[in-house]
Amino acid sequence: MTTETHARTGRSRYDPASFEAKWQQRWEAEGLYTARDDDPRPKRYVLTMYPYPSGDLHIGHWYAMTGPDIVARMHRMRGENVMFPMGFDGFGLPAENAAIDRGIHPAKWTYANIDTMRRQMRQMGASFDWTREVVTCDPSYYRWQQWLFLKLYEAGLAYKAMGAVDWCPKDKVVLAREQVEGTDRRCWRCGTPVEKRDLEQWYFRITNYSDELLSFDGLDYPEPIKAMQTNWIGRSEGAEVDFPTEADDVEPIRVFTTRPDTVFGATFMVLAPEHPTVATLTTDDRRADVEAYVAQARRQTEIDRMSTDREKTGVFIGAYAVNPMTEERIPIWIADYVLPGYGTGAIMAVPAHDERDYEFAERFELPIRYVVAPASGELPVGKALVEHTEGEVLIDSGDFSGMAASEAIGAITRTLEERGQGHFAVTYRQRDWVAGRQRYWGAPIPVIYCDTHGAQPVPMDQLPVVLPTDVDFAPTGVSPLQEHAEFLAATCPVCGEPARRETDTMDTFVDSSWYFLRYCSPDDATQPFDRATVDTWMPIDLYTGGAEHAVMHLMYFRFFTKALRDLGLLGFDEPTTVLRNQGQILGADHNRMSKSRGNVQAPDELVERYGADAVRAFLMFIGPWDQGGPWNPTGIDGVYRWLNRVWTIAQGSDAGDGQTGPEAEELVRALRRAAHSTIDGVTDDIEGFRFNTAISKLMELTNAVARAREAGLGGTTAYAETVDMLLVLMAPIAPHITEELWERRGHAYSIHQQPWPVADPDLVASDTVELPVQVDGKLRDRLVINADTPADEVERLALASEHVQRYLGGRAPMRVIQIPGKLVNVVTPRD
């Protein structure tokens, strides 16, 4: 029996494999999801983070992508010109390490995975606009990334400098500070403990934008993301104070403090072991001890060094500084609890008012002087006075004694400014982005080194600097490009003499810092993006992805947007106005899905058994999209049964006995009310990323349709309209079955081009309301009444309640309070 015969007789079974691929092919062939730059309809740029092509898609990818796909589909049906592109983050360590493990070239591995992942994304029925695809490891893409790098270099926003950097000994690569995770400082990719090394590195001057990155005005971001970025930037207000030393030709030691009011209590100084003046200031008799301590400190993690549980250690370097306010000679120590990357790497130690300094002073018998006292005048015994209290004043602080501490902060700083020994200052925890990598599989940094003219940018007309393919890319600690003579050979663009090419490649996060711009004009061979087209689409209206990128990609792409704006390349401040984070689908063992753990759930086998729509709907039904959870296939059969029920209902004949009369009219009205309530509910839920409750409402409407048919409404217009409405509302979630059923019901292609339903407010409004009835403020009964019941009738019904009469005891109430449509409160008379 043919499918057409099945359709006529209503006896066809739900077989997703018989039609899902057909619709996927037709949608793509006819460009159903292709966004047009010149479309006059309101634009909507929906974007989800592109994947690393280091293997097959797993169920977590489906989970992350299905949510925004549903939103994009609904907005198309609401008459908007939606751009929903997809691409691949082809460069970086994940692809390179996978290739190394398998003994094949990263390019071959990457492009093979891209082919597989494209197929899998089409299989899930995602409405991606594939005409805008970008692949970051393609020279046509990274050519323009190199162009942007040079623009940043010309503007001083990209630079190379020596610095202490985080080094992964397994991957043999420098990590950005944001890529070091956990209290034990492990590589974000492989989990190996990270080391510190002094290397010359490329940086982006992201700290130029720290203050701007702290502003989220006009941005709809999840609060945890805003908090993480704010804490990472770590803005602190205070003063920088210069402490002269006794050494000749040594600049004063500058410290940053948020408590300049305590400077009179600074009885010693502490430098980070890595501070650049340590070697110069250390006296010969202390040098051996100092050097041994410095070496020991560099082997420790920042978390270890900042731990409050460990005993304080340190070494006196034999030198002294001068407190600029007391003019006292104070000793200079080094200690590992002072870190080089925070403030200036030096502190004025005020043991009476800082717990760490207090412990250090106690350990090494250094002076402790209280200079701030509470209003009571009572000073603590055996501990530092750290907490601010109302009315606290300065003591033992020269001319400032007796001044309120809150006033003294400004007064002392101004005095230091007048003396040229300090000034008001702001400092940040954030450091510049380490953007270079000593690995092969990345975009080459377009710089040439000439013995005469130093570092020179590669001329723009010589871009791209293409990665050679014949390279030994196994990690050695230096870039494998250093051994490639042909790649190294370059010509100085200034003098024409032989020069050497830069061998570092860019961090893969550079690739993702501007990819959303390239989607706007992916085939432009003359510029990284067309400004007019970017102005049409940007900023992104909705961006989705994992919260784990809070202080990496989600900060970097904001920085890039602001930097390119300042270069005159963009006309807006932020890459996206709305950000949503999906939860993470864990393996059944509650760990992150990983092939090495053997807990990955591949979607292909589920699609083969249940179809793509069932997998999509089940993933969205398992719980709130922003929470995720461990993978558990229990329940997918229930979702499949729901789709099968829809299949049966929609294909069954709409004919019925067409009953008429008051009872039939009420049944029709109830069906329409259910349908229009569902419109409002599903629309709100999809907009709010509450896909699980949207599906629940659709299941309830399915049940209502089934009950209506059993009640004999199959032949009514209301029934047919409700079935169609159910399919339209389901279309973003289950695109294949709804497209198939739409056609089988005789409608024109495509359901995804139908207008999104709008609820009739008169039908949504309930005919009845349930009113709580209180007696003296306590709930005693409930009334179910018509919504338009007059107030005097509401009072009569409330007083007639036997539960109310029990408390009135035959007496008249003192008064009856009504909040229309909300509650009734009967106040009993006082005895």
Coordinates of N, CA and C in Angstrom, one line a residue, residues 93-252:
L93 N 43.8 23.7 19.7 CA 44.4 22.5 20.3 C 43.5 21.2 20.2
P94 N 42.1 21.4 20.3 CA 41.3 20.1 20.2 C 41.5 19.4 19.0
A95 N 41.5 20.1 17.8 CA 41.7 19.4 16.5 C 43.1 18.9 16.4
E96 N 44.1 19.7 16.8 CA 45.5 19.3 16.7 C 45.8 18.1 17.5
N97 N 45.4 18.1 18.8 CA 45.7 16.9 19.6 C 45.0 15.7 19.1
A98 N 43.8 15.8 18.6 CA 43.1 14.6 18.1 C 43.9 14.1 16.9
A99 N 44.4 15.0 16.0 CA 45.1 14.6 14.9 C 46.4 13.9 15.3
I100 N 47.1 14.5 16.3 CA 48.4 13.9 16.7 C 48.1 12.5 17.3
D101 N 47.1 12.3 18.0 CA 46.8 11.0 18.6 C 46.5 9.9 17.5
R102 N 46.0 10.4 16.3 CA 45.7 9.5 15.2 C 46.7 9.4 14.1
G103 N 47.7 10.3 14.2 CA 48.8 10.2 13.3 C 48.4 10.7 11.9
I104 N 47.5 11.6 11.8 CA 47.1 12.2 10.5 C 47.2 13.7 10.6
H105 N 47.2 14.4 9.5 CA 47.3 15.8 9.5 C 46.1 16.5 10.1
P106 N 46.3 17.6 10.9 CA 45.1 18.3 11.4 C 44.1 18.7 10.4
A107 N 44.5 19.1 9.2 CA 43.6 19.6 8.2 C 42.7 18.5 7.7
K108 N 43.3 17.3 7.5 CA 42.5 16.2 7.0 C 41.5 15.8 8.1
W109 N 42.0 15.7 9.3 CA 41.1 15.3 10.4 C 40.0 16.3 10.6
T110 N 40.3 17.6 10.5 CA 39.3 18.7 10.8 C 38.3 18.7 9.7
Y111 N 38.7 18.6 8.4 CA 37.7 18.7 7.4 C 36.8 17.5 7.3
A112 N 37.4 16.3 7.6 CA 36.6 15.1 7.7 C 35.5 15.2 8.7
N113 N 35.9 15.8 9.9 CA 34.9 16.0 11.0 C 33.9 17.0 10.6
I114 N 34.3 18.0 9.9 CA 33.3 19.0 9.4 C 32.3 18.4 8.5
D115 N 32.7 17.6 7.6 CA 31.7 16.9 6.7 C 30.7 16.1 7.6
T116 N 31.2 15.3 8.6 CA 30.4 14.5 9.4 C 29.4 15.4 10.2
M117 N 29.9 16.5 10.8 CA 29.1 17.3 11.6 C 28.0 18.1 10.8
R118 N 28.4 18.5 9.6 CA 27.4 19.1 8.7 C 26.2 18.1 8.5
R119 N 26.6 16.9 8.2 CA 25.5 15.9 7.9 C 24.7 15.7 9.2
Q120 N 25.3 15.6 10.4 CA 24.5 15.4 11.6 C 23.7 16.6 11.9
M121 N 24.1 17.8 11.6 CA 23.3 19.0 11.9 C 22.1 19.1 10.9
R122 N 22.3 18.7 9.7 CA 21.2 18.6 8.8 C 20.2 17.5 9.3
Q123 N 20.7 16.4 9.8 CA 19.9 15.3 10.3 C 19.0 15.8 11.4
M124 N 19.5 16.7 12.3 CA 18.6 17.2 13.4 C 17.6 18.2 12.9
G125 N 17.6 18.5 11.6 CA 16.5 19.4 11.1 C 16.7 20.9 11.5
A126 N 18.0 21.3 11.9 CA 18.2 22.6 12.3 C 18.1 23.6 11.1
S127 N 17.5 24.7 11.4 CA 17.2 25.7 10.3 C 18.4 26.6 10.0
F128 N 19.6 26.1 10.0 CA 20.8 26.9 9.7 C 20.8 27.4 8.3
D129 N 21.3 28.6 8.1 CA 21.5 29.2 6.8 C 23.0 28.8 6.4
W130 N 23.1 27.7 5.6 CA 24.4 27.1 5.3 C 25.1 28.0 4.2
T131 N 24.4 28.9 3.5 CA 25.0 29.7 2.5 C 26.0 30.7 3.2
R132 N 25.9 30.8 4.5 CA 26.8 31.8 5.2 C 27.9 31.1 6.0
E133 N 28.1 29.8 5.8 CA 29.0 29.0 6.6 C 30.4 29.7 6.6
V134 N 31.1 29.7 7.8 CA 32.5 30.0 7.8 C 33.3 28.9 8.5
V135 N 34.5 28.7 8.0 CA 35.4 27.7 8.6 C 36.7 28.4 8.9
T136 N 37.0 28.5 10.1 CA 38.1 29.4 10.5 C 39.5 29.0 10.1
C137 N 39.6 27.7 9.8 CA 41.0 27.2 9.3 C 41.1 27.3 7.8
D138 N 40.1 27.9 7.1 CA 40.3 28.1 5.7 C 41.0 29.4 5.5
P139 N 42.0 29.5 4.6 CA 42.7 30.7 4.3 C 41.8 31.9 3.9
S140 N 40.7 31.6 3.3 CA 39.8 32.7 3.0 C 39.2 33.4 4.2
Y141 N 39.2 32.7 5.3 CA 38.8 33.3 6.6 C 40.0 33.9 7.3
Y142 N 41.0 33.1 7.5 CA 42.1 33.7 8.4 C 42.9 34.7 7.7
R143 N 42.8 34.8 6.4 CA 43.4 36.0 5.7 C 42.9 37.3 6.3
W144 N 41.6 37.4 6.5 CA 41.0 38.6 7.1 C 41.2 38.7 8.6
Q145 N 41.4 37.6 9.2 CA 41.8 37.6 10.6 C 43.2 38.2 10.8
Q146 N 44.1 37.9 9.9 CA 45.4 38.5 9.9 C 45.4 40.0 9.6
W147 N 44.5 40.3 8.7 CA 44.3 41.7 8.3 C 43.8 42.5 9.6
L148 N 42.9 41.9 10.3 CA 42.4 42.6 11.6 C 43.5 42.7 12.6
F149 N 44.3 41.6 12.7 CA 45.5 41.6 13.6 C 46.4 42.8 13.3
L150 N 46.7 43.0 12.1 CA 47.6 44.1 11.7 C 47.0 45.4 12.0
K151 N 45.7 45.5 11.9 CA 45.0 46.8 12.2 C 45.1 47.1 13.7
L152 N 45.0 46.0 14.5 CA 45.2 46.1 16.0 C 46.6 46.4 16.3
Y153 N 47.5 45.8 15.5 CA 49.0 46.1 15.7 C 49.3 47.5 15.4
E154 N 48.8 48.0 14.4 CA 49.1 49.4 14.0 C 48.6 50.4 15.0
A155 N 47.5 50.0 15.7 CA 46.8 50.9 16.7 C 47.4 50.7 18.1
G156 N 48.4 49.8 18.2 CA 49.1 49.5 19.5 C 48.2 48.6 20.4
L157 N 47.2 48.0 19.8 CA 46.4 47.1 20.6 C 46.9 45.6 20.6
A158 N 47.8 45.3 19.7 CA 48.5 44.0 19.7 C 50.0 44.3 19.8
Y159 N 50.7 43.6 20.7 CA 52.1 43.9 21.0 C 52.8 42.6 21.5
K160 N 54.1 42.6 21.4 CA 54.9 41.5 21.9 C 55.7 42.0 23.1
A161 N 55.8 41.2 24.1 CA 56.5 41.5 25.3 C 56.9 40.3 26.1
M162 N 58.0 40.4 26.9 CA 58.4 39.4 27.8 C 57.5 39.4 29.0
G163 N 57.1 38.2 29.5 CA 56.3 38.1 30.7 C 56.2 36.7 31.2
A164 N 55.8 36.6 32.5 CA 55.6 35.3 33.1 C 54.2 34.8 32.6
V165 N 54.2 33.7 32.0 CA 53.0 33.2 31.4 C 52.7 31.8 31.9
D166 N 51.5 31.4 31.7 CA 51.1 30.1 32.1 C 51.3 29.1 31.0
W167 N 52.0 28.0 31.3 CA 52.5 27.0 30.4 C 51.9 25.6 30.7
C168 N 51.3 25.0 29.7 CA 50.8 23.6 29.8 C 51.9 22.7 29.4
P169 N 52.5 21.9 30.3 CA 53.6 21.0 29.9 C 53.1 19.8 29.0
K170 N 51.8 19.5 29.1 CA 51.4 18.4 28.2 C 51.2 18.9 26.8
D171 N 50.4 19.9 26.6 CA 50.2 20.5 25.3 C 51.3 21.3 24.7
K172 N 52.3 21.6 25.7 CA 53.4 22.5 25.3 C 53.0 23.7 24.6
V173 N 52.2 24.5 25.4 CA 51.7 25.7 24.8 C 51.4 26.7 25.9
V174 N 51.5 28.0 25.6 CA 51.1 29.1 26.5 C 49.6 29.2 26.6
L175 N 49.1 29.4 27.7 CA 47.7 29.6 27.9 C 47.4 31.0 28.4
A176 N 46.2 31.5 27.9 CA 45.8 32.8 28.4 C 45.4 32.6 29.9
R177 N 45.4 33.6 30.6 CA 45.1 33.5 32.1 C 43.7 32.9 32.3
E178 N 42.8 33.3 31.4 CA 41.4 32.8 31.5 C 41.3 31.3 31.2
Q179 N 42.4 30.7 30.6 CA 42.3 29.3 30.2 C 42.9 28.4 31.3
V180 N 43.3 29.0 32.4 CA 43.7 28.2 33.6 C 42.6 28.1 34.6
E181 N 42.2 26.8 34.9 CA 41.0 26.6 35.6 C 41.2 25.9 36.9
G182 N 40.3 26.2 37.9 CA 40.3 25.5 39.2 C 41.3 26.0 40.2
T183 N 41.1 25.6 41.4 CA 42.0 26.0 42.5 C 43.4 25.4 42.4
D184 N 43.5 24.3 41.6 CA 44.8 23.7 41.4 C 45.4 24.1 40.1
R185 N 44.8 25.1 39.4 CA 45.4 25.7 38.2 C 45.8 24.6 37.2
R186 N 44.7 24.2 36.5 CA 44.9 23.1 35.4 C 44.5 23.7 34.1
C187 N 45.1 23.1 33.0 CA 44.8 23.5 31.7 C 43.4 23.2 31.4
W188 N 42.7 24.2 30.8 CA 41.3 24.1 30.5 C 40.9 23.0 29.5
R189 N 41.9 22.6 28.7 CA 41.6 21.5 27.7 C 42.0 20.1 28.2
C190 N 43.2 20.0 28.7 CA 43.7 18.6 29.1 C 43.7 18.3 30.6
G191 N 43.6 19.3 31.4 CA 43.5 19.1 32.8 C 44.9 19.0 33.5
T192 N 46.0 19.2 32.7 CA 47.3 19.1 33.3 C 47.6 20.3 34.2
P193 N 48.3 20.1 35.3 CA 48.7 21.3 36.1 C 49.6 22.2 35.3
V194 N 49.3 23.5 35.5 CA 50.0 24.5 34.7 C 51.2 25.1 35.4
E195 N 52.3 25.4 34.6 CA 53.5 25.9 35.1 C 53.7 27.4 34.7
K196 N 54.5 28.1 35.4 CA 54.9 29.5 35.1 C 56.2 29.5 34.3
R197 N 56.2 30.3 33.2 CA 57.5 30.4 32.4 C 57.6 31.9 32.0
D198 N 58.8 32.3 31.9 CA 59.1 33.6 31.3 C 59.4 33.5 29.8
L199 N 58.5 34.0 29.0 CA 58.6 33.9 27.6 C 58.1 35.2 26.9
E200 N 58.7 35.5 25.7 CA 58.2 36.6 24.9 C 56.9 36.2 24.2
Q201 N 55.9 36.9 24.4 CA 54.6 36.5 23.9 C 53.8 37.7 23.2
W202 N 52.9 37.3 22.4 CA 52.0 38.3 21.8 C 50.8 38.5 22.7
Y203 N 50.4 39.8 22.9 CA 49.3 40.2 23.7 C 48.3 41.1 23.0
F204 N 47.1 41.0 23.4 CA 46.1 42.0 23.0 C 45.8 42.9 24.2
R205 N 45.7 44.2 24.0 CA 45.6 45.2 25.1 C 44.1 45.3 25.5
I206 N 43.6 44.2 26.0 CA 42.2 44.2 26.5 C 42.0 45.0 27.7
T207 N 43.1 45.3 28.5 CA 43.0 46.1 29.7 C 42.6 47.6 29.3
N208 N 42.9 48.0 28.1 CA 42.4 49.3 27.7 C 40.9 49.5 27.8
Y209 N 40.2 48.4 27.8 CA 38.8 48.4 27.8 C 38.1 47.8 29.1
S210 N 38.9 47.7 30.1 CA 38.4 47.1 31.3 C 37.2 47.9 31.9
D211 N 37.3 49.2 31.9 CA 36.1 49.9 32.5 C 34.9 49.7 31.6
E212 N 35.1 49.8 30.3 CA 33.9 49.6 29.4 C 33.4 48.2 29.5
L213 N 34.2 47.2 29.7 CA 33.7 45.9 29.8 C 33.0 45.6 31.1
L214 N 33.1 46.5 32.0 CA 32.4 46.4 33.3 C 30.9 46.9 33.2
S215 N 30.6 47.6 32.1 CA 29.3 48.2 31.9 C 28.4 47.2 31.1
F216 N 27.3 46.9 31.6 CA 26.3 46.0 31.0 C 25.0 46.7 30.7
D217 N 25.1 48.1 30.6 CA 23.9 48.9 30.3 C 23.3 48.5 29.0
G218 N 22.0 48.2 29.0 CA 21.3 47.8 27.7 C 21.5 46.4 27.3
L219 N 22.2 45.6 28.1 CA 22.5 44.2 27.8 C 21.7 43.3 28.6
D220 N 21.0 42.3 28.0 CA 20.3 41.3 28.7 C 21.1 40.1 28.8
Y221 N 22.0 40.1 29.8 CA 22.9 38.9 30.0 C 22.5 38.2 31.3
P222 N 22.7 36.9 31.4 CA 22.4 36.3 32.7 C 23.3 36.9 33.8
E223 N 22.7 37.0 35.0 CA 23.4 37.6 36.1 C 24.8 36.9 36.4
P224 N 24.8 35.5 36.4 CA 26.1 34.9 36.7 C 27.2 35.3 35.7
I225 N 26.9 35.5 34.4 CA 27.9 36.0 33.5 C 28.4 37.4 33.8
K226 N 27.5 38.3 34.1 CA 27.9 39.6 34.5 C 28.8 39.6 35.8
A227 N 28.4 38.8 36.7 CA 29.2 38.7 37.9 C 30.6 38.1 37.7
M228 N 30.7 37.1 36.9 CA 32.0 36.5 36.6 C 32.9 37.4 35.8
Q229 N 32.3 38.2 34.9 CA 33.2 39.1 34.1 C 33.6 40.3 35.1
T230 N 32.6 40.7 35.9 CA 33.0 41.8 36.8 C 34.1 41.4 37.8
N231 N 34.0 40.2 38.3 CA 35.0 39.7 39.3 C 36.3 39.5 38.6
W232 N 36.2 39.0 37.3 CA 37.5 38.7 36.6 C 38.2 40.0 36.4
I233 N 37.5 41.1 36.0 CA 38.2 42.4 35.7 C 38.7 42.9 37.0
G234 N 38.0 42.8 38.1 CA 38.4 43.1 39.4 C 38.9 44.5 39.6
R235 N 38.0 45.5 39.4 CA 38.3 46.9 39.5 C 38.4 47.3 41.0
S236 N 39.5 48.0 41.4 CA 39.6 48.5 42.8 C 40.0 49.9 42.7
E237 N 39.4 50.7 43.6 CA 39.8 52.1 43.7 C 40.6 52.4 44.9
G238 N 41.6 53.2 44.8 CA 42.5 53.5 46.0 C 43.5 54.6 45.6
A239 N 44.8 54.3 46.0 CA 45.8 55.2 45.7 C 47.1 54.4 45.4
E240 N 48.0 55.0 44.6 CA 49.3 54.5 44.4 C 50.2 55.4 45.2
V241 N 51.1 54.7 46.0 CA 52.0 55.5 46.9 C 53.4 55.0 46.6
D242 N 54.3 56.0 46.5 CA 55.8 55.7 46.2 C 56.5 55.6 47.5
F243 N 57.3 54.6 47.8 CA 58.2 54.4 48.9 C 59.6 54.4 48.4
P244 N 60.3 55.5 48.7 CA 61.7 55.6 48.3 C 62.5 54.5 48.9
T245 N 63.6 54.1 48.3 CA 64.6 53.2 48.8 C 65.9 53.9 49.1
E246 N 66.7 53.2 49.8 CA 68.1 53.8 50.1 C 69.1 53.5 49.0
A247 N 68.7 52.7 48.0 CA 69.6 52.4 47.0 C 69.7 53.5 46.0
D248 N 70.9 53.7 45.4 CA 71.1 54.7 44.4 C 70.6 54.2 43.1
D249 N 70.1 55.1 42.3 CA 69.6 54.8 40.9 C 68.5 53.8 40.9
V250 N 67.7 53.7 42.0 CA 66.6 52.8 42.0 C 65.3 53.6 42.2
E251 N 64.3 53.5 41.3 CA 63.1 54.2 41.4 C 62.4 53.8 42.7
P252 N 61.6 54.7 43.3 CA 60.8 54.4 44.5 C 59.9 53.2 44.2

